[in-house]
Amino acid sequence: MKKMVSSLAASAILLSGILPVVDSAHANDKFSKKKMTMTFDVISDIQGDLRDFDHVLQDINEENPKSEALIINGDITPRGYDFEYQAVQDVLDKNPYPDNVWYSIGNHEFYVPKWKNPQTLAQSTWPNGTTEEELFDSFYQFSGEDKVYHQKEIKGYPFLFLGTEKYMKYHDPKLWDEVYMSNEQLDWLKENLKHYSKKDKNKPIFVFSHHVLPDSVSGSRQKPYMNDYLNVDKLLNILKDYPQVVFFTSHTHWALNLPDWAGKKKVKGGDKRGFTVVNTGGIETGWMSAGPDGGEKVAPDEGAFKQGLRLQVYGDDVVIQAYDYQHDKVIKKLGIRNGKIEQLPPDVQADDDNNVLVNATRYMEYAVGKQKKWRDFDPENPPTFPGNQVVYVRHKGEMNLEDGKPIMVKFKK
């Protein structure tokens, strides 16, 4: 007999606020009584991987047909050529997609100057006749925006987009992809946060920026992702007082399977709860840490890798699904309520015939009985649970993310 938690039960952990663990026998219906306000999807880093982008659009249409927006959080193209933007539009045009498609600008939108022509890489003669203005104009023409920072709204929920206003290589030969945000952009962000917080201090505010905040999520404690923003202190000083902010970052392509895929960024002098930061994964080739000494290695699935986020909003509460488009499944879920976050219980089952856990991964841990001793789950050498046993399983957390809420799994044979 198999025991399995449903998405309904998993979400109830966060929103009911009363269940420390869950199993199918103890699930309740409180969550379904709270109507979903809206749902939307977030992806990033297409970088020319149009076949996978096509797959993602089909998945979104099939699995989340009520999605009201698709956010592409930068690196829309591999280099920023107009024909590359058009290729993205062509894939959109042949697929169903949400009514709203909005974009952030990424570093790959500025790589045309590295090329003498589309077939000839020529970094030694950078910028090869390409002007900074042309690069921004290409993004504006494609996105329909007139600035890299812009604001949208769905049902009163704000979507705030940030981006670099200069490609710094044009201004300092020692720099490349660092993000420059003017005082005008920072003031704009400050005023929007103040405005929406005054309207409803508990309502989530969604902020999108392609680049990674230091010491926040996967990859942000090692080079080359520790210094993405030239004026990061000013940015953090604005964000620090708004625990309702959900800040989406991309750029690394680090896999959403990792235990530091999301977290709370706390800034000295700010709200003690911090603000939420979430990695968006990527469409073109996933990456992960190469080990304790740093470096990166290609994530499982390699070129077939494609991961993103699906958000479900329930009034002031948010559930974020880390979604694996390659395997068409939810990897894990994060719940947000009152400025606090928690990883929801994993979808793990008991295989009573073989006395093993089904769907457990290396990024989970388990405890038998009273949850006093947690052990890492090793899929290469999976534990067995013969006889009448109760096992608890949870997602591991690292960096700014705590270990998740456990699911209770019962073995009866």
CSV table of C-alpha atoms in Angstrom, one decimal:
chain,number,residue,atom,x,y,z
A,1,MET,CA,0.0,0.0,0.0
A,2,LYS,CA,1.3,3.5,-0.9
A,3,LYS,CA,0.9,6.6,1.2
A,4,MET,CA,1.2,9.9,-0.7
A,5,VAL,CA,0.7,13.6,0.2
A,6,SER,CA,-1.4,15.6,-2.2
A,7,SER,CA,-0.6,19.1,-3.3
A,8,LEU,CA,-3.7,20.1,-1.4
A,9,ALA,CA,-2.4,18.6,1.9
A,10,ALA,CA,1.1,20.0,1.4
A,11,SER,CA,-0.1,23.5,0.9
A,12,ALA,CA,-2.4,23.2,4.0
A,13,ILE,CA,0.7,22.9,6.2
A,14,LEU,CA,1.6,26.5,5.4
A,15,LEU,CA,-1.8,28.1,5.3
A,16,SER,CA,-3.6,26.4,8.1
A,17,GLY,CA,-0.7,27.0,10.4
A,18,ILE,CA,-1.6,24.0,12.7
A,19,LEU,CA,-0.1,20.8,11.2
A,20,PRO,CA,3.6,20.1,12.0
A,21,VAL,CA,3.6,17.1,9.7
A,22,VAL,CA,1.2,15.7,7.1
A,23,ASP,CA,0.2,12.4,5.6
A,24,SER,CA,-2.7,11.4,3.4
A,25,ALA,CA,-4.7,10.2,6.4
A,26,HIS,CA,-4.4,13.5,8.2
A,27,ALA,CA,-4.9,15.9,5.3
A,28,ASN,CA,-7.6,18.5,5.7
A,29,ASP,CA,-9.5,20.7,3.3
A,30,LYS,CA,-8.7,24.1,4.7
A,31,PHE,CA,-6.5,25.2,1.9
A,32,SER,CA,-9.1,24.5,-0.8
A,33,LYS,CA,-11.5,26.8,1.0
A,34,LYS,CA,-9.2,29.7,0.2
A,35,LYS,CA,-9.7,30.6,-3.4
A,36,MET,CA,-6.6,31.0,-5.6
A,37,THR,CA,-6.3,34.7,-6.5
A,38,MET,CA,-4.0,34.2,-9.5
A,39,THR,CA,-1.2,32.1,-10.9
A,40,PHE,CA,1.8,32.9,-13.1
A,41,ASP,CA,5.1,31.4,-14.3
A,42,VAL,CA,8.7,32.6,-14.2
A,43,ILE,CA,11.5,31.4,-16.4
A,44,SER,CA,14.9,32.7,-17.4
A,45,ASP,CA,18.0,32.1,-19.4
A,46,ILE,CA,16.7,30.9,-22.7
A,47,GLN,CA,19.9,31.8,-24.5
A,48,GLY,CA,19.0,30.4,-27.8
A,49,ASP,CA,17.6,27.1,-26.5
A,50,LEU,CA,14.4,27.5,-28.5
A,51,ARG,CA,13.5,23.8,-28.6
A,52,ASP,CA,13.4,23.7,-24.8
A,53,PHE,CA,11.6,27.0,-24.7
A,54,ASP,CA,8.9,25.5,-27.0
A,55,HIS,CA,8.6,22.6,-24.6
A,56,VAL,CA,8.2,24.9,-21.7
A,57,LEU,CA,5.4,26.9,-23.3
A,58,GLN,CA,3.5,23.6,-24.1
A,59,ASP,CA,4.0,22.5,-20.5
A,60,ILE,CA,2.7,25.8,-19.1
A,61,ASN,CA,-0.4,25.6,-21.3
A,62,GLU,CA,-1.1,22.0,-20.3
A,63,GLU,CA,-0.2,22.1,-16.6
A,64,ASN,CA,-1.1,25.7,-15.7
A,65,PRO,CA,-3.7,26.9,-18.3
A,66,LYS,CA,-5.0,29.7,-16.0
A,67,SER,CA,-1.6,31.3,-15.8
A,68,GLU,CA,-2.0,35.1,-16.1
A,69,ALA,CA,1.6,36.0,-16.9
A,70,LEU,CA,4.9,34.6,-18.1
A,71,ILE,CA,7.9,36.4,-16.8
A,72,ILE,CA,11.2,35.8,-18.7
A,73,ASN,CA,13.7,37.1,-16.2
A,74,GLY,CA,16.6,38.0,-18.5
A,75,ASP,CA,19.0,36.3,-21.0
A,76,ILE,CA,16.1,36.1,-23.5
A,77,THR,CA,18.7,35.7,-26.3
A,78,PRO,CA,22.2,34.2,-26.5
A,79,ARG,CA,23.8,37.5,-27.7
A,80,GLY,CA,21.2,40.2,-28.3
A,81,TYR,CA,20.9,40.2,-32.1
A,82,ASP,CA,17.6,41.4,-33.5
A,83,PHE,CA,17.1,38.1,-35.3
A,84,GLU,CA,17.6,36.2,-32.0
A,85,TYR,CA,14.8,38.2,-30.4
A,86,GLN,CA,12.7,37.5,-33.4
A,87,ALA,CA,13.4,33.7,-33.0
A,88,VAL,CA,12.0,33.9,-29.5
A,89,GLN,CA,8.9,35.7,-30.7
A,90,ASP,CA,8.5,33.1,-33.4
A,91,VAL,CA,8.3,30.3,-30.8
A,92,LEU,CA,5.8,32.4,-28.8
A,93,ASP,CA,3.7,32.9,-31.9
A,94,LYS,CA,3.3,29.2,-32.6
A,95,ASN,CA,2.3,28.3,-29.1
A,96,PRO,CA,-0.4,29.3,-26.7
A,97,TYR,CA,0.9,31.4,-23.9
A,98,PRO,CA,-0.4,33.6,-21.1
A,99,ASP,CA,-2.0,37.0,-21.9
A,100,ASN,CA,0.9,38.8,-20.4
A,101,VAL,CA,4.5,38.2,-21.2
A,102,TRP,CA,7.0,40.5,-19.5
A,103,TYR,CA,10.8,40.7,-19.6
A,104,SER,CA,13.8,41.7,-17.6
A,105,ILE,CA,17.1,42.5,-19.3
A,106,GLY,CA,20.0,40.1,-18.8
A,107,ASN,CA,23.7,40.2,-19.5
A,108,HIS,CA,23.4,38.0,-22.7
A,109,GLU,CA,21.4,40.8,-24.3
A,110,PHE,CA,24.7,42.7,-24.5
A,111,TYR,CA,27.0,40.2,-26.2
A,112,VAL,CA,26.6,41.3,-29.8
A,113,PRO,CA,29.8,43.5,-29.5
A,114,LYS,CA,31.9,40.3,-28.9
A,115,TRP,CA,31.2,39.3,-32.5
A,116,LYS,CA,32.4,40.7,-35.7
A,117,ASN,CA,29.4,39.2,-37.4
A,118,PRO,CA,27.0,36.4,-36.2
A,119,GLN,CA,29.4,33.7,-37.3
A,120,THR,CA,32.7,35.3,-36.2
A,121,LEU,CA,33.7,35.7,-32.5
A,122,ALA,CA,36.1,38.7,-32.2
A,123,GLN,CA,36.5,39.7,-28.6
A,124,SER,CA,39.9,41.2,-29.2
A,125,THR,CA,38.2,43.9,-31.4
A,126,TRP,CA,35.3,44.6,-29.0
A,127,PRO,CA,32.8,46.3,-29.6
A,128,ASN,CA,33.2,45.6,-33.3
A,129,GLY,CA,31.1,48.7,-34.3
A,130,THR,CA,28.1,48.0,-32.1
A,131,THR,CA,27.0,50.9,-29.9
A,132,GLU,CA,25.5,50.6,-26.4
A,133,GLU,CA,22.4,52.4,-27.6
A,134,GLU,CA,21.7,49.8,-30.3
A,135,LEU,CA,21.8,47.0,-27.7
A,136,PHE,CA,19.2,48.8,-25.4
A,137,ASP,CA,17.1,49.7,-28.4
A,138,SER,CA,16.9,46.1,-29.5
A,139,PHE,CA,15.6,45.1,-26.0
A,140,TYR,CA,13.1,48.0,-26.0
A,141,GLN,CA,11.8,47.1,-29.4
A,142,PHE,CA,11.2,43.5,-28.5
A,143,SER,CA,9.8,44.0,-25.0
A,144,GLY,CA,7.7,47.0,-25.7
A,145,GLU,CA,9.3,48.9,-22.8
A,146,ASP,CA,11.1,52.3,-22.9
A,147,LYS,CA,13.2,51.6,-19.8
A,148,VAL,CA,14.9,48.6,-18.3
A,149,TYR,CA,12.9,49.2,-15.1
A,150,HIS,CA,9.2,49.1,-15.3
A,151,GLN,CA,6.0,48.2,-13.4
A,152,LYS,CA,3.1,46.0,-14.1
A,153,GLU,CA,0.1,44.9,-12.1
A,154,ILE,CA,-2.4,42.1,-12.0
A,155,LYS,CA,-5.4,42.3,-9.7
A,156,GLY,CA,-3.6,44.8,-7.6
A,157,TYR,CA,-0.5,42.7,-7.2
A,158,PRO,CA,2.6,44.7,-8.3
A,159,PHE,CA,5.3,43.3,-10.6
A,160,LEU,CA,8.5,45.4,-10.5
A,161,PHE,CA,11.3,44.9,-13.0
A,162,LEU,CA,14.9,46.1,-12.4
A,163,GLY,CA,17.9,46.1,-14.8
A,164,THR,CA,21.2,47.6,-15.7
A,165,GLU,CA,21.1,51.0,-17.3
A,166,LYS,CA,24.6,50.8,-18.7
A,167,TYR,CA,26.6,48.0,-20.1
A,168,MET,CA,29.7,48.7,-18.1
A,169,LYS,CA,32.3,47.6,-20.6
A,170,TYR,CA,31.6,50.7,-22.5
A,171,HIS,CA,32.4,52.8,-19.5
A,172,ASP,CA,35.2,50.9,-17.8
A,173,PRO,CA,37.4,48.4,-19.7
A,174,LYS,CA,37.9,46.4,-16.5
A,175,LEU,CA,34.2,45.7,-16.1
A,176,TRP,CA,31.8,43.5,-18.1
A,177,ASP,CA,28.4,42.4,-16.9
A,178,GLU,CA,28.1,44.3,-13.6
A,179,VAL,CA,24.7,45.9,-13.0
A,180,TYR,CA,24.5,49.7,-12.8
A,181,MET,CA,21.3,51.2,-11.3
A,182,SER,CA,20.9,54.9,-11.3
A,183,ASN,CA,19.6,56.9,-8.4
A,184,GLU,CA,16.5,57.5,-10.5
A,185,GLN,CA,15.8,53.7,-10.7
A,186,LEU,CA,16.5,53.2,-7.1
A,187,ASP,CA,14.2,56.1,-6.1
A,188,TRP,CA,11.6,54.6,-8.4
A,189,LEU,CA,11.9,51.3,-6.6
A,190,LYS,CA,11.7,52.9,-3.2
A,191,GLU,CA,8.6,54.9,-4.1
A,192,ASN,CA,6.8,51.8,-5.5
A,193,LEU,CA,7.6,49.7,-2.5
A,194,LYS,CA,6.4,52.5,-0.2
A,195,HIS,CA,3.2,53.0,-2.3
A,196,TYR,CA,2.2,49.3,-2.4
A,197,SER,CA,3.1,48.7,1.2
A,198,LYS,CA,1.0,51.6,2.3
A,199,LYS,CA,-2.0,50.2,0.3
A,200,ASP,CA,-1.6,46.8,2.0
A,201,LYS,CA,1.5,45.9,4.1
A,202,ASN,CA,0.8,42.2,3.8
A,203,LYS,CA,0.2,41.9,0.1
A,204,PRO,CA,3.2,40.3,-1.7
A,205,ILE,CA,5.3,42.5,-4.0
A,206,PHE,CA,7.0,40.7,-6.8
A,207,VAL,CA,10.4,42.1,-7.9
A,208,PHE,CA,12.4,40.7,-10.8
A,209,SER,CA,16.1,41.2,-11.6
A,210,HIS,CA,18.3,38.9,-13.7
A,211,HIS,CA,21.4,39.2,-11.6
A,212,VAL,CA,22.1,37.5,-8.2
A,213,LEU,CA,22.2,39.2,-4.8
A,214,PRO,CA,25.2,38.3,-2.8
A,215,ASP,CA,24.8,35.7,0.0
A,216,SER,CA,21.2,35.0,-1.0
A,217,VAL,CA,20.6,31.8,-3.0
A,218,SER,CA,22.5,29.0,-4.9
A,219,GLY,CA,25.9,30.1,-6.2
A,220,SER,CA,25.8,33.6,-4.5
A,221,ARG,CA,28.6,32.8,-2.1
A,222,GLN,CA,31.2,32.1,-4.8
A,223,LYS,CA,32.7,33.7,-7.8
A,224,PRO,CA,31.6,34.9,-10.3
A,225,TYR,CA,28.3,35.7,-8.6
A,226,MET,CA,29.4,37.7,-5.5
A,227,ASN,CA,29.6,41.1,-7.0
A,228,ASP,CA,26.9,41.4,-9.7
A,229,TYR,CA,25.7,44.8,-8.6
A,230,LEU,CA,27.9,47.9,-8.5
A,231,ASN,CA,25.7,49.6,-5.9
A,232,VAL,CA,24.2,46.6,-4.1
A,233,ASP,CA,24.3,48.3,-0.6
A,234,LYS,CA,21.9,51.0,-1.9
A,235,LEU,CA,19.6,48.3,-3.3
A,236,LEU,CA,19.6,46.2,-0.2
A,237,ASN,CA,19.0,49.3,2.0
A,238,ILE,CA,15.8,49.8,0.1
A,239,LEU,CA,14.6,46.2,0.1
A,240,LYS,CA,15.4,45.5,3.8
A,241,ASP,CA,12.2,47.0,5.2
A,242,TYR,CA,9.8,45.0,3.1
A,243,PRO,CA,9.3,41.4,4.2
A,244,GLN,CA,6.5,41.0,1.7
A,245,VAL,CA,8.9,41.4,-1.2
A,246,VAL,CA,9.6,38.2,-3.3
A,247,PHE,CA,12.8,38.9,-5.2
A,248,PHE,CA,13.4,36.7,-8.2
A,249,THR,CA,17.0,36.2,-9.5
A,250,SER,CA,18.4,34.2,-12.4
A,251,HIS,CA,21.8,34.3,-14.2
A,252,THR,CA,23.5,31.3,-12.5
A,253,HIS,CA,21.4,28.5,-14.1
A,254,TRP,CA,21.9,26.6,-10.8
A,255,ALA,CA,19.4,23.8,-10.4
A,256,LEU,CA,16.3,24.2,-8.3
A,257,ASN,CA,16.8,20.8,-6.8
A,258,LEU,CA,19.6,22.3,-4.5
A,259,PRO,CA,18.8,23.0,-0.9
A,260,ASP,CA,19.6,26.7,-1.1
A,261,TRP,CA,17.3,27.4,-4.1
A,262,ALA,CA,15.4,30.1,-2.0
A,263,GLY,CA,15.8,31.9,1.2
A,264,LYS,CA,15.4,35.0,3.4
A,265,LYS,CA,17.9,37.8,2.8
A,266,LYS,CA,18.3,39.7,6.1
A,267,VAL,CA,19.9,43.1,6.1
A,268,LYS,CA,21.2,44.8,9.2
A,269,GLY,CA,18.8,47.5,10.4
A,270,GLY,CA,15.9,46.0,8.3
A,271,ASP,CA,12.9,43.9,9.2
A,272,LYS,CA,14.0,40.9,11.2
A,273,ARG,CA,12.1,38.6,8.8
A,274,GLY,CA,14.2,39.7,5.8
A,275,PHE,CA,12.8,39.6,2.3
A,276,THR,CA,12.4,36.4,0.2
A,277,VAL,CA,14.8,35.6,-2.6
A,278,VAL,CA,14.1,32.8,-5.1
A,279,ASN,CA,16.3,31.4,-7.8
A,280,THR,CA,14.5,30.9,-11.2
A,281,GLY,CA,16.6,28.0,-12.5
A,282,GLY,CA,17.1,28.3,-16.3
A,283,ILE,CA,16.2,26.9,-19.7
A,284,GLU,CA,19.6,26.5,-21.2
A,285,THR,CA,21.9,24.0,-19.4
A,286,GLY,CA,21.8,23.7,-15.7
A,287,TRP,CA,24.7,24.2,-13.3
A,288,MET,CA,25.6,23.4,-9.7
A,289,SER,CA,28.5,23.6,-7.3
A,290,ALA,CA,31.6,21.5,-8.1
A,291,GLY,CA,32.2,21.0,-4.4
A,292,PRO,CA,33.4,22.6,-1.2
A,293,ASP,CA,36.3,24.3,-2.9
A,294,GLY,CA,34.1,26.2,-5.3
A,295,GLY,CA,33.7,26.1,-9.1
A,296,GLU,CA,30.8,24.8,-11.1
A,297,LYS,CA,29.8,21.7,-12.9
A,298,VAL,CA,27.0,20.8,-15.3
A,299,ALA,CA,23.8,19.7,-13.5
A,300,PRO,CA,22.1,16.4,-14.3
A,301,ASP,CA,20.2,16.4,-17.6
A,302,GLU,CA,22.9,18.7,-19.1
A,303,GLY,CA,21.6,20.3,-22.3
A,304,ALA,CA,18.1,18.9,-21.7
A,305,PHE,CA,17.9,20.8,-18.4
A,306,LYS,CA,15.0,23.2,-18.1
A,307,GLN,CA,13.6,24.4,-14.9
A,308,GLY,CA,11.5,27.4,-13.7
A,309,LEU,CA,8.9,28.5,-11.2
A,310,ARG,CA,5.1,28.4,-11.0
A,311,LEU,CA,3.4,30.7,-8.5
A,312,GLN,CA,0.0,30.3,-6.9
A,313,VAL,CA,-1.3,33.3,-5.0
A,314,TYR,CA,-4.0,33.0,-2.3
A,315,GLY,CA,-4.8,36.5,-1.1
A,316,ASP,CA,-1.7,37.5,0.9
A,317,ASP,CA,-0.2,33.9,0.8
A,318,VAL,CA,2.0,32.5,-1.9
A,319,VAL,CA,3.1,29.0,-2.9
A,320,ILE,CA,6.1,28.8,-5.2
A,321,GLN,CA,6.6,25.5,-7.1
A,322,ALA,CA,10.1,24.7,-8.4
A,323,TYR,CA,9.2,23.0,-11.6
A,324,ASP,CA,11.2,20.6,-13.8
A,325,TYR,CA,10.0,20.9,-17.4
A,326,GLN,CA,12.3,18.1,-18.6
A,327,HIS,CA,10.7,15.5,-16.3
A,328,ASP,CA,7.3,17.3,-16.1
A,329,LYS,CA,7.1,17.4,-12.3
A,330,VAL,CA,7.2,19.7,-9.3
A,331,ILE,CA,10.6,19.4,-7.6
A,332,LYS,CA,9.6,21.2,-4.4
A,333,LYS,CA,7.4,23.9,-3.0
A,334,LEU,CA,8.0,27.0,-0.9
A,335,GLY,CA,5.2,28.6,1.1
A,336,ILE,CA,5.2,32.3,2.0
A,337,ARG,CA,2.9,33.8,4.7
A,338,ASN,CA,3.2,37.0,6.8
A,339,GLY,CA,6.7,37.5,5.5
A,340,LYS,CA,7.9,34.1,6.6
A,341,ILE,CA,8.8,31.1,4.4
A,342,GLU,CA,8.9,27.4,4.8
A,343,GLN,CA,9.6,24.5,2.4
A,344,LEU,CA,6.4,22.4,2.2
A,345,PRO,CA,6.5,18.6,2.7
A,346,PRO,CA,7.9,16.5,-0.2
A,347,ASP,CA,5.8,14.2,-2.3
A,348,VAL,CA,7.3,11.0,-1.0
A,349,GLN,CA,5.5,7.7,-0.8
A,350,ALA,CA,6.0,4.3,0.9
A,351,ASP,CA,6.5,1.3,-1.3
A,352,ASP,CA,5.3,-1.4,1.1
A,353,ASP,CA,6.2,-4.2,-1.2
A,354,ASN,CA,9.9,-3.3,-1.3
A,355,ASN,CA,10.0,-1.4,2.0
A,356,VAL,CA,11.6,1.7,0.4
A,357,LEU,CA,10.8,5.4,-0.1
A,358,VAL,CA,9.6,6.5,-3.5
A,359,ASN,CA,10.4,9.9,-4.9
A,360,ALA,CA,13.0,10.7,-2.2
A,361,THR,CA,16.2,12.5,-3.5
A,362,ARG,CA,19.7,13.2,-2.3
A,363,TYR,CA,18.5,16.6,-1.2
A,364,MET,CA,16.1,15.1,1.4
A,365,GLU,CA,16.7,13.6,4.8
A,366,TYR,CA,14.7,11.2,6.9
A,367,ALA,CA,14.1,10.2,10.5
A,368,VAL,CA,12.5,7.1,11.9
A,369,GLY,CA,10.1,7.4,14.8
A,370,LYS,CA,10.3,10.5,16.9
A,371,GLN,CA,12.3,12.7,14.5
A,372,LYS,CA,15.3,12.9,16.9
A,373,LYS,CA,17.9,11.7,14.4
A,374,TRP,CA,17.9,13.0,10.8
A,375,ARG,CA,19.9,11.2,8.2
A,376,ASP,CA,20.8,12.2,4.6
A,377,PHE,CA,18.9,10.1,2.1
A,378,ASP,CA,21.3,8.3,-0.3
A,379,PRO,CA,19.5,7.2,-3.5
A,380,GLU,CA,22.6,5.1,-4.5
A,381,ASN,CA,22.2,3.2,-1.2
A,382,PRO,CA,18.6,3.7,-0.2
A,383,PRO,CA,17.5,2.6,3.3
A,384,THR,CA,14.9,-0.1,3.8
A,385,PHE,CA,12.1,0.0,6.4
A,386,PRO,CA,10.7,-3.5,7.0
A,387,GLY,CA,7.9,-4.0,9.4
A,388,ASN,CA,5.5,-1.6,11.0
A,389,GLN,CA,7.4,1.8,11.0
A,390,VAL,CA,6.7,5.5,10.7
A,391,VAL,CA,9.3,7.5,8.7
A,392,TYR,CA,9.5,11.3,8.4
A,393,VAL,CA,11.0,12.9,5.3
A,394,ARG,CA,11.8,16.5,4.6
A,395,HIS,CA,13.6,18.7,2.1
A,396,LYS,CA,17.0,19.9,3.3
A,397,GLY,CA,17.8,23.5,3.6
A,398,GLU,CA,21.0,25.5,3.4
A,399,MET,CA,22.3,29.0,3.5
A,400,ASN,CA,19.3,31.2,4.1
A,401,LEU,CA,16.7,28.4,3.9
A,402,GLU,CA,15.7,26.2,6.8
A,403,ASP,CA,15.0,22.5,6.6
A,404,GLY,CA,11.5,21.9,5.3
A,405,LYS,CA,8.3,20.6,7.0
A,406,PRO,CA,8.2,16.8,7.1
A,407,ILE,CA,5.8,14.3,5.6
A,408,MET,CA,4.9,11.3,7.7
A,409,VAL,CA,5.2,8.0,5.7
A,410,LYS,CA,3.9,4.7,7.2
A,411,PHE,CA,5.2,1.3,6.3
A,412,LYS,CA,2.9,-1.6,7.3
A,413,LYS,CA,4.7,-4.7,6.0
